[in-house]
GROMACS .gro file of C-alpha atoms in nm:
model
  248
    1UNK     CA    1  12.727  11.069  12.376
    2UNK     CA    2  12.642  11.208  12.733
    3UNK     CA    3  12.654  10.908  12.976
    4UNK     CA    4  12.430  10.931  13.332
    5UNK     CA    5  12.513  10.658  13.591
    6UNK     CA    6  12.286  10.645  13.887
    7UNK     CA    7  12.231  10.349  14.183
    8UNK     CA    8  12.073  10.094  14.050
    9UNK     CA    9  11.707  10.045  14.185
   10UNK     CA   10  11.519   9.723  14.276
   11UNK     CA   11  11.231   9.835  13.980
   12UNK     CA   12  11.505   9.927  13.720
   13UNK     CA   13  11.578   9.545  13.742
   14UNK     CA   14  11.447   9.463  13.414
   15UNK     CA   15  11.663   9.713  13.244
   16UNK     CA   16  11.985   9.497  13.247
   17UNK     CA   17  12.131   9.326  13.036
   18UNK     CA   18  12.013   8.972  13.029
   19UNK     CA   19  12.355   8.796  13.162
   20UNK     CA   20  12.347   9.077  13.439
   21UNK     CA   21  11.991   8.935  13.509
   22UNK     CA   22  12.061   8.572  13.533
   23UNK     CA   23  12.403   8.575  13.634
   24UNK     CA   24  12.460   8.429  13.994
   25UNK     CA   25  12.787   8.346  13.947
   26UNK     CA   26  12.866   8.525  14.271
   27UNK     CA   27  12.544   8.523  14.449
   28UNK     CA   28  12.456   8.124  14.458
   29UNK     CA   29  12.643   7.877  14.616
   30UNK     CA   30  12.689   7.583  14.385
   31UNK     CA   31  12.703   7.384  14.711
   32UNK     CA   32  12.351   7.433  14.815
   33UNK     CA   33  12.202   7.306  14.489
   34UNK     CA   34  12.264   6.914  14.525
   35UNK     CA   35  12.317   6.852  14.164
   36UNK     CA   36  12.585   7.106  14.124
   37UNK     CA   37  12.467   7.322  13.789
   38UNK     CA   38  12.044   7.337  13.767
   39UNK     CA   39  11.930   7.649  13.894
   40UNK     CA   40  11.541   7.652  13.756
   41UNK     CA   41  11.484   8.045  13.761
   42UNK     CA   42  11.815   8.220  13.798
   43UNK     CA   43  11.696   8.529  13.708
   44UNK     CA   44  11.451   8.527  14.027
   45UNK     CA   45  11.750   8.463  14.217
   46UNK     CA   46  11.926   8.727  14.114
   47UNK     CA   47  11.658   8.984  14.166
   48UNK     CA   48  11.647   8.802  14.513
   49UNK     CA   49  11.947   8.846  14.626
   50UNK     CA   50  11.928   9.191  14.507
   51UNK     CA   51  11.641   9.252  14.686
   52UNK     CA   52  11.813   9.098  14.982
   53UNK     CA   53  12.134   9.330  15.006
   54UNK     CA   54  11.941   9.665  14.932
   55UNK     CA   55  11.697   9.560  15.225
   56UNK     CA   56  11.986   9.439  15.480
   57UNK     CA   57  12.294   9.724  15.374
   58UNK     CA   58  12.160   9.921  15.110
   59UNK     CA   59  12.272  10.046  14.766
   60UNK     CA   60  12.490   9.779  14.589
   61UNK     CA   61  12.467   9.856  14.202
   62UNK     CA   62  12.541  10.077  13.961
   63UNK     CA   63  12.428  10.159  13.604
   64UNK     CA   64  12.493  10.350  13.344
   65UNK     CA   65  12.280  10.469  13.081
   66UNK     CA   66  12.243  10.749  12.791
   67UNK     CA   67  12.175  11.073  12.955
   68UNK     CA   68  11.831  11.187  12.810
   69UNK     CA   69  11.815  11.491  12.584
   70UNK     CA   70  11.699  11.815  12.727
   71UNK     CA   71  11.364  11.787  12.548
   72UNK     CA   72  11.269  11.417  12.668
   73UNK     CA   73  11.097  11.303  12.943
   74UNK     CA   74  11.269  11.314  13.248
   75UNK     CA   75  11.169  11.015  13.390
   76UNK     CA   76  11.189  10.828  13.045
   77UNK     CA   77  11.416  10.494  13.127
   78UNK     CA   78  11.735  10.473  12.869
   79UNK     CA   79  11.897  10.127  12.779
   80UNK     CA   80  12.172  10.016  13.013
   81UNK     CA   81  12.481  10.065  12.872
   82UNK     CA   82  12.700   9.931  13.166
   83UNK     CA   83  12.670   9.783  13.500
   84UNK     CA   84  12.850   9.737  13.849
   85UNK     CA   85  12.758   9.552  14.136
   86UNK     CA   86  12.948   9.482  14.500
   87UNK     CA   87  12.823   9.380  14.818
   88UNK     CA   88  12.910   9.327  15.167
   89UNK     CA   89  13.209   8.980  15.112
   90UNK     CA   90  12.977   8.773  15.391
   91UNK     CA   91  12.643   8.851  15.134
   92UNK     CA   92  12.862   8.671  14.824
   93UNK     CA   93  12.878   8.301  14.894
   94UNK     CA   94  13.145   8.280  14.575
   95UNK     CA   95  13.372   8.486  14.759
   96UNK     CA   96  13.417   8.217  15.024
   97UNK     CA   97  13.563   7.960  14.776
   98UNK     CA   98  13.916   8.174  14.663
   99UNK     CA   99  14.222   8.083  14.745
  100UNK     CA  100  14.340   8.427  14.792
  101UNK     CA  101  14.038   8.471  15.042
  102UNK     CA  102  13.886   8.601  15.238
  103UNK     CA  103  13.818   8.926  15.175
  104UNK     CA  104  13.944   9.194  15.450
  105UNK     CA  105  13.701   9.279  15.734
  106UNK     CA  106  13.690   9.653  15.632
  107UNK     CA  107  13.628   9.616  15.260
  108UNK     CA  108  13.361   9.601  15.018
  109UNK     CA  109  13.371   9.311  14.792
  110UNK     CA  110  13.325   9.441  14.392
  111UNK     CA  111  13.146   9.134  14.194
  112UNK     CA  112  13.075   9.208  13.873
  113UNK     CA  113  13.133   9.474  13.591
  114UNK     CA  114  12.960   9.467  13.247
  115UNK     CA  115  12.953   9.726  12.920
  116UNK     CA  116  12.782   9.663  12.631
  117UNK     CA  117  12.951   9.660  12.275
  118UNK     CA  118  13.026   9.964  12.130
  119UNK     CA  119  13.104  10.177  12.455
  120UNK     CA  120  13.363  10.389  12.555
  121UNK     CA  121  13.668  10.213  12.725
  122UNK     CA  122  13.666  10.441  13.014
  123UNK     CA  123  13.324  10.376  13.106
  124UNK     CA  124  13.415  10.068  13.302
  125UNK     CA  125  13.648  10.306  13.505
  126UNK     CA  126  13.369  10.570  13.524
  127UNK     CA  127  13.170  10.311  13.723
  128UNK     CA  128  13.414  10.208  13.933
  129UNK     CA  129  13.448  10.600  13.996
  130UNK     CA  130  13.090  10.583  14.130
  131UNK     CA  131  13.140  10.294  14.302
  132UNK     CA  132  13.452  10.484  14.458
  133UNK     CA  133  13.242  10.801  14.577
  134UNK     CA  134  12.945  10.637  14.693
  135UNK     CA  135  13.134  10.433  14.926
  136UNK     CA  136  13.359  10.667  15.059
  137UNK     CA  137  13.039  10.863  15.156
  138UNK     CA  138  12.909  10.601  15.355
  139UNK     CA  139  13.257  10.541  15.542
  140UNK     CA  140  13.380  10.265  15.382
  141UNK     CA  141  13.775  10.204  15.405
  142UNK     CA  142  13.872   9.966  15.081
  143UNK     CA  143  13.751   9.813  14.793
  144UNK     CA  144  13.845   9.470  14.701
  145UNK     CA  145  13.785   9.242  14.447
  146UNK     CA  146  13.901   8.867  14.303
  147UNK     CA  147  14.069   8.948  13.947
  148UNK     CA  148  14.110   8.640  13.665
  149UNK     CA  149  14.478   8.660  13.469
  150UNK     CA  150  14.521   8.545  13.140
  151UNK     CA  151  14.702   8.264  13.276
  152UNK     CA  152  14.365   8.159  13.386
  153UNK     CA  153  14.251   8.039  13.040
  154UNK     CA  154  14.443   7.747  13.091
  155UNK     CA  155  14.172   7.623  13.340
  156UNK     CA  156  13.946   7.572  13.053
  157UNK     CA  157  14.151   7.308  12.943
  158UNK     CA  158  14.163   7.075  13.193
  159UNK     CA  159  13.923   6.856  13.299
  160UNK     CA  160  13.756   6.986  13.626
  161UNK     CA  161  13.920   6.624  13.796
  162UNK     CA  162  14.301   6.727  13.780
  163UNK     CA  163  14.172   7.106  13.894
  164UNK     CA  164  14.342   7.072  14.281
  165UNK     CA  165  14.022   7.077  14.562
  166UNK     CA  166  14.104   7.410  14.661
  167UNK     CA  167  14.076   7.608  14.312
  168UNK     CA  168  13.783   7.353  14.153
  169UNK     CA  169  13.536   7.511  14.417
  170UNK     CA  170  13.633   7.852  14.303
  171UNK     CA  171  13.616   7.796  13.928
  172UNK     CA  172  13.237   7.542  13.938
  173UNK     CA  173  13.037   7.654  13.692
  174UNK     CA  174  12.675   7.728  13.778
  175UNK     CA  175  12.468   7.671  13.504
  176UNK     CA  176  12.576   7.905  13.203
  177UNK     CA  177  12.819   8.127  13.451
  178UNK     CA  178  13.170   8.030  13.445
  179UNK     CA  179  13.477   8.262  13.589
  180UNK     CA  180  13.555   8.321  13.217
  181UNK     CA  181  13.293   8.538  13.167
  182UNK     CA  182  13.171   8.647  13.530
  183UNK     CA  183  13.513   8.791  13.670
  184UNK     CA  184  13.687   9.099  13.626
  185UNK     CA  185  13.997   9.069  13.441
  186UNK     CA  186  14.290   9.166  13.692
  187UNK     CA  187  14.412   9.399  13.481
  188UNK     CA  188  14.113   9.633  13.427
  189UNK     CA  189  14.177   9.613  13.788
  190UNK     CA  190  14.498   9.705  13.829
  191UNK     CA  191  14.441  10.038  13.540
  192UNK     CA  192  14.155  10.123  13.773
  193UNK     CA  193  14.393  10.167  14.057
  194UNK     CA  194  14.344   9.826  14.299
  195UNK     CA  195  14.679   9.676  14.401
  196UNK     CA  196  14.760   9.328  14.463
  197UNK     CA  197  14.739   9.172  14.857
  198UNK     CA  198  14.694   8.795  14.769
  199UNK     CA  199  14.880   8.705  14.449
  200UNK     CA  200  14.822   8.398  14.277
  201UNK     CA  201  14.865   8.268  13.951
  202UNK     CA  202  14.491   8.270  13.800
  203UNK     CA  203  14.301   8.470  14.054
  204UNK     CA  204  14.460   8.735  14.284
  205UNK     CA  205  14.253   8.936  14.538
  206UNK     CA  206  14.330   9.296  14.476
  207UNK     CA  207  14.236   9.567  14.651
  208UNK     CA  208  14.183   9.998  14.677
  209UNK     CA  209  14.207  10.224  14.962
  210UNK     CA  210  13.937  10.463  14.952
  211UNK     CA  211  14.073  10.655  15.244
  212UNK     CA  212  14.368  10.772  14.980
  213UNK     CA  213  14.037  10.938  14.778
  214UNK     CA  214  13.949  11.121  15.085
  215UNK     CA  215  14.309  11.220  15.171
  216UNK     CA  216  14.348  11.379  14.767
  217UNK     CA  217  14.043  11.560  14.832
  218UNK     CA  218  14.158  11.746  15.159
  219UNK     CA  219  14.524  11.795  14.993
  220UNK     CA  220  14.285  11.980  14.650
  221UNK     CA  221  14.064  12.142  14.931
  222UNK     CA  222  14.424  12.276  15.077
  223UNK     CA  223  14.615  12.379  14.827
  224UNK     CA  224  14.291  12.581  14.656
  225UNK     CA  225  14.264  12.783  15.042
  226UNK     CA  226  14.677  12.841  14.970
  227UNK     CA  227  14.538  12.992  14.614
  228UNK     CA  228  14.278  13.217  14.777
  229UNK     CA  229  14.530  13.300  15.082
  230UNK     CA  230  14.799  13.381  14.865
  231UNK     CA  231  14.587  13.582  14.592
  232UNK     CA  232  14.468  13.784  14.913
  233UNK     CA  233  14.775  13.899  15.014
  234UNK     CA  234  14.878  14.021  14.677
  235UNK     CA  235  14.619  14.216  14.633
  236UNK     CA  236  14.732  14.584  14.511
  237UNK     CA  237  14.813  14.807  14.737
  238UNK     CA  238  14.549  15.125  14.587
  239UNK     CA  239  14.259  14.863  14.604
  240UNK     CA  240  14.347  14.740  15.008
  241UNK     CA  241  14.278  15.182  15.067
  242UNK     CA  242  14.019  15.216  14.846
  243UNK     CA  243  13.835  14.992  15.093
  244UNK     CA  244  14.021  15.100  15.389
  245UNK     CA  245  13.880  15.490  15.294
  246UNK     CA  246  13.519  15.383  15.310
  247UNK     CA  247  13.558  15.261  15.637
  248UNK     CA  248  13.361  15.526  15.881
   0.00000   0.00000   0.00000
């Protein structure tokens, strides 16, 4: 199966999955809602915020989605098959609350990554690709991102009261979002290239240079001039005076 991913637009909203849709795991600060958990619409918020960040900086989504067959309408919408979203770090409240914060001043912050069952396993990497080249278009330096260990599981059994100050705020639940199920694992991280710059035990802040994408594509850009440079001057000898003779 052929898979298209494109920047997610504002009126394409509707076409993600439903926890992409209400999830504001990131986007809301618990903080700001008195009683901690009740958020009466979250899927307005979401499409708020969303709303908010394409206005202010501009693309910050991703989506993937079957690539329509040659005799379909082009402009026929195809079920989401996987999601990415990032933002400026100052536009994600969440991001505030990490240990292993904050997030550098020249990075992008990546939030959230989602597939649906059944797809390939390198289509989250295929959207972080995206992600990748999009960025480095606009002149972005790094990608960074909070990851959740394994270790982190152990959160889920303690009660919330014996959680120290610093790591509770990161891990509040906000209605049915919880880290378990709205962070990146760190290792899907790591395969995808990010490296560790704030280690901790349950959620280290990893991060990619995208300036090393830019530098690979000047060293392919070189070495395929050495190709064409070198194939030049082994050209044979009869076909350098066959062109030489026409030569008035």
């Amino acid at each position: 199966m052929s898979v298209l991913i494109k920047p997610l637009r504002l009126e394409a909203f509707d076409q993600l999955p439903k926890h992409a849709r209400r999830c504001v795991f990131w986007e809301v600060d618990p903080a700001t809602l008195g009683n901690g958990d009740y958020l009466p619409d979250p899927e307005f918020e979401k499409e708020a915020w969303l709303s908010m960040v394409m206005l202010e900086w501009g693309s910050c989504g991703q989506v993937a989605a079957q690539a329509p067959a040659a005799d379909s309408a082009g402009d026929e919408e195809q079920p989401c098959l996987g999601y990415v979203l990032y933002a400026p770090p100052r536009a994600v409240p969440r991001a505030q609350r990490f240990p292993t914060g904050p997030v550098s001043a020249d990075a992008v912050l990546l939030t959230s990554l989602g597939t649906e069952p059944g797809q390939a396993e390198e289509l989250p990497h295929s959207l972080i690709s995206q992600v990748v080249s999009e960025l480095v278009r606009r002149g972005v330096r790094a990608l960074e991102a909070f990851g959740r260990t394994t270790d982190a599981a152990e959160l889920l059994e303690l009660d919330p009261e014996v959680i120290e100050p610093e790591l509770r705020t990161a891990v509040e639940a906000l209605g049915d979002c919880s880290f378990e199920q709205c962070m990146m694992p760190a290792d899907l991280l790591m395969d995808a290239g990010f490296t560790v710059v704030s280690p901790h035990r349950y959620f280290p802040r990893l991060r990619l240079e995208l300036d090393k994408g830019l530098g690979w594509k000047a060293e392919v850009e070189a070495t395929l001039k050495q190709l064409l440079e070198s194939a030049q001057l082994q050209q044979p000898v009869g076909a350098g005076a066959e062109v030489r003779s026409q030569v008035p």
